XYZ file of C-alpha atoms in Angstrom:
658
model
C 37.743 -11.261 -0.451
C 37.305 -9.937 -3.945
C 39.585 -12.399 -5.811
C 39.869 -13.948 -8.800
C 37.842 -16.681 -7.342
C 35.327 -14.517 -6.046
C 31.781 -15.983 -6.786
C 29.253 -13.032 -5.630
C 29.545 -9.532 -6.645
C 28.646 -6.210 -5.411
C 25.991 -6.176 -2.863
C 22.981 -4.358 -2.784
C 20.804 -4.707 0.123
C 21.300 -4.597 4.089
C 21.480 -2.741 7.224
C 19.979 -0.931 10.060
C 17.347 -0.247 7.628
C 15.601 1.247 4.856
C 16.696 4.555 4.064
C 14.712 7.251 3.657
C 16.074 10.857 3.682
C 15.475 14.457 1.966
C 12.068 15.595 1.316
C 9.673 15.158 4.259
C 8.847 11.587 4.617
C 5.517 12.064 6.345
C 3.785 14.005 4.095
C 0.459 11.801 3.144
C -1.164 14.657 0.744
C 0.291 14.636 -2.545
C -0.389 12.140 -5.229
C 2.092 10.550 -8.220
C 1.870 12.826 -11.372
C 3.577 10.619 -14.090
C 3.109 13.430 -16.254
C 4.876 16.201 -14.432
C 7.457 17.766 -16.547
C 10.022 17.574 -13.740
C 11.043 14.550 -11.613
C 12.740 13.994 -8.797
C 16.234 12.254 -8.109
C 16.261 9.017 -6.074
C 19.079 6.772 -4.803
C 17.920 3.069 -4.676
C 19.856 1.331 -2.097
C 19.869 -1.867 -0.326
C 21.361 -3.374 2.536
C 21.619 -6.379 5.073
C 21.662 -7.297 8.496
C 24.506 -9.869 9.733
C 25.183 -13.601 10.044
C 27.944 -15.804 11.607
C 27.022 -18.612 9.557
C 27.443 -17.543 5.797
C 30.130 -16.307 3.640
C 27.670 -15.909 1.087
C 23.919 -15.345 0.648
C 23.958 -14.244 -3.157
C 20.712 -12.683 -4.677
C 19.803 -11.371 -8.114
C 17.594 -8.375 -8.122
C 15.680 -7.653 -11.070
C 13.548 -4.642 -10.330
C 12.377 -2.118 -7.482
C 8.906 -0.389 -8.198
C 7.457 2.189 -5.968
C 3.719 2.141 -5.045
C 1.895 5.323 -5.394
C 0.021 6.377 -2.429
C -4.060 5.441 -2.867
C -3.006 2.850 -5.586
C -2.440 3.253 -9.368
C 0.180 2.162 -11.588
C 3.566 1.126 -9.615
C 6.563 3.447 -10.939
C 9.709 1.656 -11.875
C 12.775 2.638 -9.846
C 15.412 0.092 -10.248
C 15.990 -2.387 -13.357
C 18.906 -4.787 -13.391
C 21.622 -4.157 -15.925
C 22.269 -6.910 -18.500
C 23.956 -9.578 -17.351
C 22.172 -9.134 -14.104
C 24.844 -8.998 -11.198
C 24.731 -11.361 -8.251
C 24.582 -9.184 -4.886
C 26.168 -11.031 -1.729
C 24.011 -9.911 1.130
C 26.543 -10.727 3.882
C 28.800 -8.050 2.436
C 26.351 -5.647 3.499
C 26.534 -5.795 7.193
C 24.987 -2.293 8.135
C 26.129 -1.029 4.656
C 24.404 0.391 1.753
C 25.187 -0.012 -1.873
C 23.951 2.506 -4.239
C 22.260 0.333 -7.077
C 21.233 3.847 -9.154
C 20.087 7.025 -9.302
C 16.824 7.118 -11.108
C 14.169 9.701 -12.010
C 10.824 9.434 -10.267
C 7.763 11.089 -11.026
C 6.892 13.703 -7.943
C 4.271 12.205 -5.238
C 4.082 10.254 -2.409
C 4.752 6.346 -2.262
C 3.820 3.982 0.329
C 5.555 0.679 -0.472
C 7.760 -1.154 -2.906
C 7.936 -4.263 -4.827
C 11.437 -5.874 -5.269
C 11.591 -8.786 -7.637
C 14.328 -11.460 -7.429
C 15.462 -13.972 -9.908
C 15.287 -17.371 -8.194
C 16.224 -19.839 -11.235
C 18.535 -22.582 -10.243
C 21.977 -20.999 -9.475
C 20.461 -17.194 -8.914
C 20.429 -17.743 -5.049
C 23.947 -18.805 -3.948
C 24.614 -19.940 -0.340
C 28.370 -20.447 0.824
C 28.984 -21.510 4.415
C 31.368 -19.372 6.565
C 34.821 -21.180 7.108
C 33.766 -21.234 10.971
C 30.229 -21.040 11.430
C 28.523 -21.000 14.875
C 28.156 -24.274 16.946
C 24.989 -26.039 15.753
C 25.029 -25.120 12.283
C 23.595 -27.550 10.074
C 26.154 -27.418 7.419
C 29.681 -27.956 6.640
C 32.163 -25.252 7.239
C 33.120 -23.473 3.775
C 30.731 -25.486 1.692
C 29.197 -24.235 -1.394
C 25.333 -25.577 -0.981
C 24.337 -27.205 -4.277
C 21.596 -25.486 -5.831
C 19.582 -28.725 -5.686
C 19.597 -28.448 -2.003
C 18.304 -24.850 -1.993
C 14.508 -24.699 -2.125
C 12.885 -20.889 -2.685
C 9.636 -20.511 -1.130
C 7.133 -18.173 -2.966
C 8.705 -18.643 -6.642
C 6.382 -17.905 -9.492
C 6.915 -18.670 -13.191
C 8.532 -21.587 -15.408
C 12.243 -22.607 -15.214
C 14.122 -20.240 -16.721
C 11.798 -17.098 -15.975
C 11.176 -17.971 -11.964
C 10.805 -15.030 -9.909
C 10.118 -14.054 -6.481
C 7.896 -10.732 -5.819
C 8.472 -8.985 -2.362
C 6.208 -6.350 -0.964
C 7.280 -4.108 1.515
C 5.528 -1.189 3.551
C 7.251 1.599 4.292
C 7.257 2.820 7.848
C 6.337 6.175 6.523
C 5.704 7.354 3.201
C 8.376 8.436 0.654
C 7.482 11.844 -0.743
C 9.481 12.995 -4.000
C 9.623 16.178 -5.088
C 10.600 17.747 -8.293
C 14.070 18.970 -8.955
C 15.028 17.539 -5.408
C 17.138 14.414 -4.326
C 16.256 11.694 -1.952
C 16.825 7.907 -1.138
C 15.609 4.350 -0.585
C 17.304 1.785 0.959
C 15.667 -1.770 1.900
C 17.062 -4.213 4.101
C 17.271 -8.044 4.000
C 17.800 -9.304 7.707
C 19.964 -12.116 7.350
C 19.754 -13.076 10.983
C 16.249 -13.715 10.952
C 15.567 -17.332 11.849
C 12.799 -17.774 9.230
C 14.958 -16.617 6.450
C 17.158 -19.589 5.879
C 15.697 -22.926 7.610
C 17.978 -25.735 7.586
C 16.376 -29.326 7.678
C 18.801 -32.278 8.648
C 16.683 -35.445 8.481
C 16.862 -37.511 11.754
C 19.158 -40.209 11.290
C 21.243 -38.712 8.826
C 20.645 -37.652 4.948
C 20.645 -34.875 2.969
C 20.428 -31.465 4.788
C 17.851 -29.013 2.452
C 17.927 -25.360 2.777
C 14.657 -23.733 2.675
C 14.689 -19.702 1.615
C 11.850 -17.572 2.413
C 12.966 -13.747 1.669
C 9.151 -12.398 2.809
C 10.055 -12.492 6.557
C 13.216 -10.969 6.422
C 12.376 -8.031 4.129
C 11.772 -4.735 6.010
C 11.600 -0.970 6.006
C 13.482 0.986 8.579
C 13.829 4.658 7.673
C 17.183 6.822 8.349
C 16.752 10.423 8.248
C 20.181 11.746 7.970
C 21.919 10.114 4.765
C 25.600 11.945 6.129
C 25.668 8.912 8.820
C 25.222 6.256 6.129
C 28.268 3.887 5.529
C 28.340 2.738 1.952
C 30.156 -0.310 0.491
C 33.209 0.653 -1.963
C 32.355 1.331 -5.432
C 33.681 0.107 -8.312
C 34.016 2.008 -11.661
C 35.750 2.820 -14.945
C 36.927 6.524 -15.459
C 34.559 8.406 -17.840
C 35.436 12.023 -17.364
C 36.471 14.986 -15.138
C 34.127 17.931 -14.406
C 35.807 21.341 -14.234
C 34.136 24.209 -12.090
C 36.083 27.786 -12.385
C 39.141 25.839 -13.497
C 39.124 23.456 -10.690
C 38.577 19.476 -11.494
C 35.965 19.187 -8.524
C 34.579 15.877 -9.629
C 34.838 12.883 -11.718
C 32.152 10.445 -13.429
C 32.775 6.773 -13.646
C 30.670 3.812 -14.845
C 29.568 1.497 -12.393
C 31.612 -2.265 -13.366
C 31.005 -5.406 -11.636
C 33.084 -8.759 -12.216
C 31.942 -11.259 -14.557
C 29.867 -14.190 -13.052
C 31.005 -16.929 -13.029
C 34.525 -15.603 -12.263
C 37.417 -15.258 -14.260
C 41.112 -15.397 -13.850
C 41.985 -12.663 -13.910
C 38.866 -11.189 -13.018
C 36.959 -9.469 -15.805
C 34.807 -6.200 -15.359
C 31.587 -6.028 -16.738
C 30.087 -2.233 -17.731
C 26.575 -1.421 -16.634
C 24.176 1.460 -17.575
C 24.780 3.441 -14.318
C 26.910 6.305 -14.052
C 28.051 7.757 -10.774
C 29.408 11.313 -10.111
C 32.141 11.536 -7.076
C 33.551 14.722 -5.687
C 36.856 15.314 -4.207
C 36.703 16.286 -0.330
C 37.860 20.058 -0.766
C 38.010 20.208 2.990
C 39.400 17.216 4.579
C 41.224 16.115 1.610
C 40.641 12.545 -0.419
C 43.545 9.886 -0.045
C 44.453 8.777 -3.453
C 46.361 5.404 -3.892
C 47.951 4.582 -7.330
C 48.221 0.758 -7.058
C 50.597 0.711 -10.227
C 53.006 3.289 -9.296
C 52.685 2.286 -5.331
C 52.171 5.944 -4.422
C 49.922 7.728 -2.159
C 49.073 11.244 -1.813
C 46.183 13.712 -0.256
C 43.887 15.551 -3.070
C 41.525 18.201 -2.636
C 40.799 18.083 -6.226
C 41.681 16.167 -9.135
C 44.108 18.669 -11.049
C 46.997 16.677 -10.223
C 45.498 13.526 -11.254
C 43.117 13.795 -14.089
C 45.328 13.357 -16.737
C 46.428 10.055 -15.311
C 42.741 8.366 -14.958
C 41.998 7.780 -18.686
C 41.463 4.118 -19.099
C 42.021 3.592 -15.313
C 39.464 1.585 -12.907
C 38.708 2.838 -9.362
C 37.925 1.426 -6.259
C 36.266 4.417 -4.091
C 35.193 4.318 -0.374
C 32.651 7.269 -0.712
C 30.102 9.278 1.522
C 27.034 11.101 1.589
C 26.688 14.853 1.915
C 23.350 16.309 3.020
C 22.506 17.489 -0.528
C 22.487 13.968 -2.034
C 26.254 14.314 -3.356
C 28.926 11.392 -3.195
C 32.213 12.585 -1.981
C 35.169 10.371 -1.991
C 36.849 9.720 1.193
C 39.771 7.387 -0.301
C 40.426 6.183 -4.106
C 42.580 3.365 -5.377
C 43.418 3.312 -8.967
C 44.798 1.023 -11.299
C 44.978 0.198 -15.202
C 44.021 -3.241 -14.164
C 40.346 -4.203 -12.769
C 41.879 -7.074 -11.329
C 44.142 -4.923 -9.168
C 41.382 -2.947 -7.507
C 39.315 -5.869 -7.066
C 41.539 -7.993 -5.414
C 41.156 -6.680 -1.605
C 40.183 -8.800 0.828
C 36.636 -7.936 2.286
C 34.298 -9.944 4.662
C 34.138 -10.593 8.335
C 37.210 -10.907 10.443
C 37.182 -14.564 11.635
C 40.424 -14.643 13.762
C 42.447 -11.662 15.323
C 46.212 -12.822 15.843
C 48.958 -11.092 17.363
C 50.058 -9.631 14.003
C 47.559 -10.622 11.437
C 43.786 -10.837 10.664
C 41.932 -13.745 8.980
C 38.854 -12.864 7.099
C 36.357 -14.847 5.491
C 36.230 -14.189 1.805
C 32.929 -14.875 -0.395
C 34.274 -18.179 -1.286
C 33.964 -19.286 2.359
C 37.561 -19.632 2.630
C 39.981 -17.746 5.138
C 42.396 -15.334 3.850
C 45.102 -14.351 6.258
C 46.522 -10.728 6.197
C 49.801 -9.636 7.803
C 49.593 -6.394 9.845
C 52.823 -4.420 10.159
C 53.766 -1.063 11.953
C 52.566 0.863 8.752
C 49.382 -0.435 8.437
C 46.620 2.194 9.026
C 43.340 1.366 10.502
C 40.270 3.822 9.533
C 36.832 3.422 11.070
C 34.185 4.711 8.844
C 32.296 7.557 10.592
C 30.551 9.525 7.397
C 29.020 11.730 9.706
C 32.085 13.115 11.011
C 34.172 13.925 8.049
C 37.416 14.686 9.362
C 37.465 11.492 11.299
C 36.408 9.585 8.422
C 39.416 10.774 6.513
C 41.932 9.841 8.971
C 43.424 6.830 10.456
C 42.513 6.183 13.921
C 45.227 3.800 14.839
C 48.440 2.766 13.281
C 50.541 -0.658 13.557
C 49.918 -3.982 15.192
C 48.690 -2.696 18.548
C 45.280 -1.604 17.058
C 44.269 -5.524 16.743
C 43.811 -5.276 20.365
C 40.800 -3.057 19.472
C 39.233 -5.597 17.036
C 37.050 -8.803 17.535
C 35.879 -11.579 15.351
C 32.671 -10.216 13.710
C 33.831 -6.677 12.618
C 33.114 -6.151 8.864
C 36.359 -4.918 7.232
C 37.533 -4.209 3.835
C 41.578 -4.345 3.413
C 43.925 -2.879 0.922
C 46.940 -4.953 0.439
C 50.589 -3.681 -0.626
C 50.729 -6.394 -3.483
C 47.877 -8.498 -4.317
C 49.820 -11.102 -5.875
C 52.190 -11.420 -2.628
C 52.340 -14.396 -0.391
C 51.461 -13.651 2.439
C 49.563 -10.423 1.925
C 50.469 -7.563 3.741
C 47.816 -5.056 4.687
C 48.312 -1.090 4.048
C 45.054 -0.158 5.075
C 42.176 -1.536 7.076
C 38.701 -0.150 6.721
C 36.411 -1.334 9.811
C 33.048 -0.563 8.232
C 31.163 -1.915 11.208
C 32.487 -3.012 14.767
C 30.053 -5.224 15.969
C 29.989 -6.875 19.284
C 27.133 -9.190 20.474
C 26.597 -12.191 22.928
C 24.770 -13.093 25.954
C 24.362 -10.209 28.053
C 25.153 -9.975 31.756
C 25.521 -7.549 34.606
C 23.691 -4.685 33.055
C 23.826 -1.621 35.061
C 22.937 1.969 34.250
C 26.579 2.817 33.398
C 27.510 -0.528 31.232
C 26.782 -3.999 30.390
C 28.931 -7.063 29.430
C 28.979 -9.177 26.142
C 30.149 -12.694 26.226
C 30.745 -14.130 22.924
C 31.720 -17.975 22.529
C 32.513 -19.281 19.155
C 33.235 -22.900 17.658
C 36.988 -21.518 17.768
C 37.520 -20.935 21.566
C 40.339 -18.853 20.844
C 38.134 -16.344 19.051
C 35.829 -16.001 22.509
C 35.688 -12.506 24.182
C 33.888 -10.828 26.829
C 33.355 -7.142 26.507
C 32.154 -4.599 28.859
C 30.461 -2.009 26.939
C 29.772 1.625 28.072
C 26.929 3.728 26.685
C 27.309 6.607 24.709
C 27.061 10.060 26.071
C 23.482 11.075 26.710
C 24.400 13.977 24.666
C 25.595 12.266 21.882
C 23.413 12.421 18.750
C 22.392 9.135 17.648
C 19.761 9.356 14.526
C 16.349 9.778 14.689
C 13.021 8.114 16.012
C 11.925 6.185 13.196
C 8.185 6.521 13.852
C 7.971 10.318 14.751
C 11.286 11.611 13.101
C 12.431 13.237 16.204
C 16.201 13.648 16.919
C 17.671 11.207 19.567
C 20.628 11.633 21.818
C 22.033 9.145 23.879
C 21.815 5.239 24.066
C 18.728 3.696 22.309
C 17.665 -0.245 22.084
C 14.829 -2.011 20.443
C 13.696 -5.877 20.123
C 14.903 -7.699 16.989
C 11.443 -8.200 15.831
C 10.324 -4.396 15.873
C 13.090 -2.090 14.712
C 10.840 0.763 14.204
C 9.841 0.926 18.245
C 12.744 2.128 19.470
C 13.252 2.593 23.257
C 15.073 6.109 23.660
C 14.712 9.282 25.966
C 13.403 11.151 22.792
C 10.057 9.200 23.235
C 9.916 9.773 26.846
C 11.227 6.230 27.644
C 14.056 5.755 30.394
C 16.154 3.968 27.716
C 19.012 2.675 29.882
C 17.045 1.929 32.656
C 14.694 -0.164 30.566
C 17.339 -1.883 28.771
C 18.776 -3.004 32.227
C 15.258 -4.335 33.177
C 14.692 -6.197 29.569
C 18.101 -7.795 29.892
C 18.029 -9.106 33.430
C 15.998 -12.493 32.575
C 17.194 -15.720 31.874
C 15.413 -19.256 31.205
C 16.884 -22.718 32.138
C 16.392 -26.420 31.262
C 19.030 -27.714 33.717
C 21.090 -30.867 32.968
C 23.343 -30.396 30.048
C 21.624 -28.015 28.166
C 21.715 -25.493 30.890
C 20.519 -21.715 30.457
C 19.480 -19.886 27.717
C 20.502 -16.544 28.502
C 19.467 -13.040 27.114
C 21.242 -12.265 23.512
C 22.065 -8.812 21.912
C 24.191 -6.996 19.515
C 25.746 -3.700 19.224
C 27.429 -1.745 16.555
C 29.935 0.215 18.339
C 31.150 3.696 17.617
C 34.854 4.781 18.367
C 35.872 7.982 20.397
C 32.617 8.902 21.974
C 32.819 11.550 24.556
C 31.877 9.039 27.069
C 34.583 6.718 26.252
C 37.254 8.631 24.697
C 39.662 6.376 22.748
C 37.705 2.974 22.781
C 34.245 1.456 21.851
C 31.178 2.617 23.105
C 27.324 1.420 22.595
C 25.374 3.870 20.691
C 22.509 1.167 20.697
C 21.767 -2.401 21.239
C 19.365 -4.910 19.575
C 17.967 -7.620 21.612
C 18.302 -10.854 19.444
C 15.997 -13.851 19.675
C 18.057 -16.771 21.708
C 18.071 -19.993 19.620
C 16.554 -22.763 21.949
C 17.923 -26.177 21.267
C 15.547 -28.519 19.253
C 12.876 -29.491 21.693
C 9.456 -31.238 22.271
C 6.097 -30.159 23.433
C 5.359 -31.319 26.926
C 2.154 -29.641 27.660
C 0.256 -28.289 24.582
C -0.866 -24.895 23.382
C -3.343 -23.060 25.789
C -4.639 -19.311 24.723
C -4.710 -17.181 27.598
C -7.924 -15.511 29.148
C -7.226 -12.029 27.726
C -6.906 -13.066 24.150
C -3.409 -11.120 23.971
C -1.301 -14.376 23.726
C -0.739 -18.131 24.477
C 1.823 -20.569 25.974
C 3.016 -24.048 25.856
C 5.771 -26.025 27.711
C 8.475 -27.781 26.085
C 11.355 -29.853 27.227
C 14.921 -30.649 25.730
C 17.008 -33.812 25.587
C 19.225 -33.645 28.331
C 17.541 -30.925 30.323
C 16.162 -31.647 33.538
C 13.335 -28.806 33.553
C 10.967 -27.833 31.270
C 10.508 -24.055 30.222
C 7.165 -22.154 29.327
C 7.045 -20.616 26.045
C 4.890 -17.565 25.818
C 3.434 -16.339 22.398
C 1.949 -13.163 21.370
C -1.633 -13.337 19.345
C -1.856 -9.563 18.875
C -2.071 -8.034 15.465
C 1.127 -6.106 14.628
C 3.260 -7.796 17.183
C 1.945 -11.538 16.824
C 4.685 -14.430 17.155
C 5.723 -15.887 13.827
C 4.615 -19.525 13.583
C 5.473 -21.891 11.190
C 4.569 -25.815 10.227
C 7.862 -27.351 8.433
C 7.154 -30.411 6.492
C 9.498 -32.446 4.828
C 8.014 -35.211 2.496
C 9.805 -37.052 -0.379
C 12.551 -34.464 -0.207
C 10.523 -31.238 -0.506
C 10.378 -29.075 1.998
C 7.024 -27.190 2.585
C 6.863 -24.007 5.159
C 3.423 -23.021 6.145
C 2.766 -19.824 8.171
C 0.144 -20.017 10.887
C -1.622 -17.002 11.681
C -1.947 -16.426 15.396
C -4.094 -13.324 15.050
C -7.102 -15.421 13.514
C -9.103 -18.223 15.192
C -8.399 -20.469 12.584
C -4.424 -19.838 13.442
C -5.193 -20.898 16.993
C -6.992 -23.805 16.288
C -4.099 -24.951 14.047
C -1.685 -24.599 16.838
C -4.022 -26.038 19.306
C -4.387 -28.952 16.945
C -0.807 -29.354 16.164
C 1.381 -28.654 19.228
C 0.487 -31.962 21.208
C 2.669 -33.761 23.716
C 5.878 -35.131 21.637
C 5.981 -32.628 18.870
C 9.404 -31.402 17.728
C 9.580 -27.710 18.073
C 12.556 -25.295 17.301
C 12.162 -21.858 19.107
C 14.035 -18.459 18.977
C 13.050 -15.838 21.801
C 14.046 -13.620 24.585
C 14.248 -15.258 28.178
C 12.188 -13.161 30.678
C 12.251 -12.310 34.410
C 10.583 -15.565 35.838
C 12.123 -17.922 33.689
C 9.727 -18.174 30.644
C 10.819 -17.374 27.015
C 8.976 -14.652 24.805
C 8.872 -16.441 21.415
C 9.545 -14.400 18.252
C 9.173 -17.554 15.820
C 8.472 -21.016 16.803
C 8.632 -23.706 13.954
C 6.786 -27.094 14.520
C 7.633 -30.374 12.346
C 5.856 -32.979 10.226
C 6.656 -35.683 7.793
C 10.501 -36.738 8.098
C 11.364 -35.553 11.531
C 14.649 -33.445 12.002
C 17.695 -34.089 13.502
C 19.038 -30.691 13.913
């Protein structure tokens, strides 16, 4: 919730990917020309993938620089304002936030360096109010900075940073006088991102944060499909063409950190120009006068905007311009900022409970006038209109949806929802009964009343569904990929039989028996509404196979490299289980299983990667994975009962209890 107690500010990084659009992303012949007279305009964006365990993963992004193809001096793309605002990655669940529109010399860029500030307090962790079973922390806990250890930090206290390198899936080509964009994702659900160590026998839980494995690039070729997080700003000017006020310019503002009461705005160096939707209309809410109207331009409201603060839900047009879908205006920044935002924790008969950034549940009542919107920027007419009104809409929501709610009166008790923006409709859980028509998600939470079983139908085979990340070819119909390889998409566009392949891939399971039971195949889908294949309901445009967490186990039979030199395996057992399970790992460069040694000694956690593609790495795991060694594994169960590991950890020093 954006509130007077909010500790984390507007987010920068997330989502299905890194975004590249506009000017041909596969040109490898051009070079950077810093001396050119005309630059290109690049929107620098960031995003993240979701997590159920955290209400806040706050970071401070200092800069993003671009790496020219063929080498040369990096080109600075983004520099943080002063003071540096904190970004809550959790709020960027499949959303992108525009950091800045910057001038970049024409040329081709093949990667970027993202620099984070990591002094004590610069990385913030707040647990969800109701995390998943087995979470090592305390619900709603604000983790003290003394218990957060950042891996890869360089410099001295007061100027500690972590420089992170990302290689683009395909080069970013910037052309003079043209617009483009770059979006970088931090994957919060990556098992190697935040590693908890709760010592055996009790003691302080330490959290080791390793940003490097979670940073990745995944191109999106159509900016009109990108869902943006709401933008906050102060009014600067109106822009008139042929007597019509077609757009406004705002100065991006952020709340003060730490928070104040009331919330205090901090101006930035970034200005944005926002168009009104001249075709579908922009919904305009005056939060001081408590009025609502639909505007096609700013003529009727321009005189009332001086000295006002705005919250804007916007979408991109194909030419890179921003169009307002909805605008909220007030003379008080506190009024536009206080709006429950976060992940749905509980769906009640006439209310929603949303986790705010403080890890606290906020209850918002829903009545017969509450309008529900599902963000669909690629379909502007649908994006501008509610798809449902009233309490009956709650039947279409489940825990895990990312929402941004506007309330009638931010000071009322209880809060009463005026509008609910569903920004992402996330369904997840164990996958069962997969057929060529549908499959079923079963999701169990710590609070049993949140559990759900949902049969998901695939979107129509004729529905546009983005582009292949590697070839750029358009995709129609359902697609899926393995969590570890978001650029290797199984779709009919690349000659695969996507649906039948998905059925085969989700038909396995592994079981330890006893009280541990089976480890199913897990997946996640961000559903779409009203697809032709499933009118008036949710449908799956895609699914990700997610590595299932295996209970803390011990090695029974040590590491053996197979004869074909493409992989290895070891056998583990779990306390309470009656059967052992084989863990298979890849040692092929580019798709190798991630392996880490986790050592806790004298209150310090050291996480050391082990490269399974090298002989030294194989020698290390063969020596280390001996009978009795505790291991934590994340992987996908296979037909036949084995688990294909995406990542595994083995522990030394102080042994883990969880």
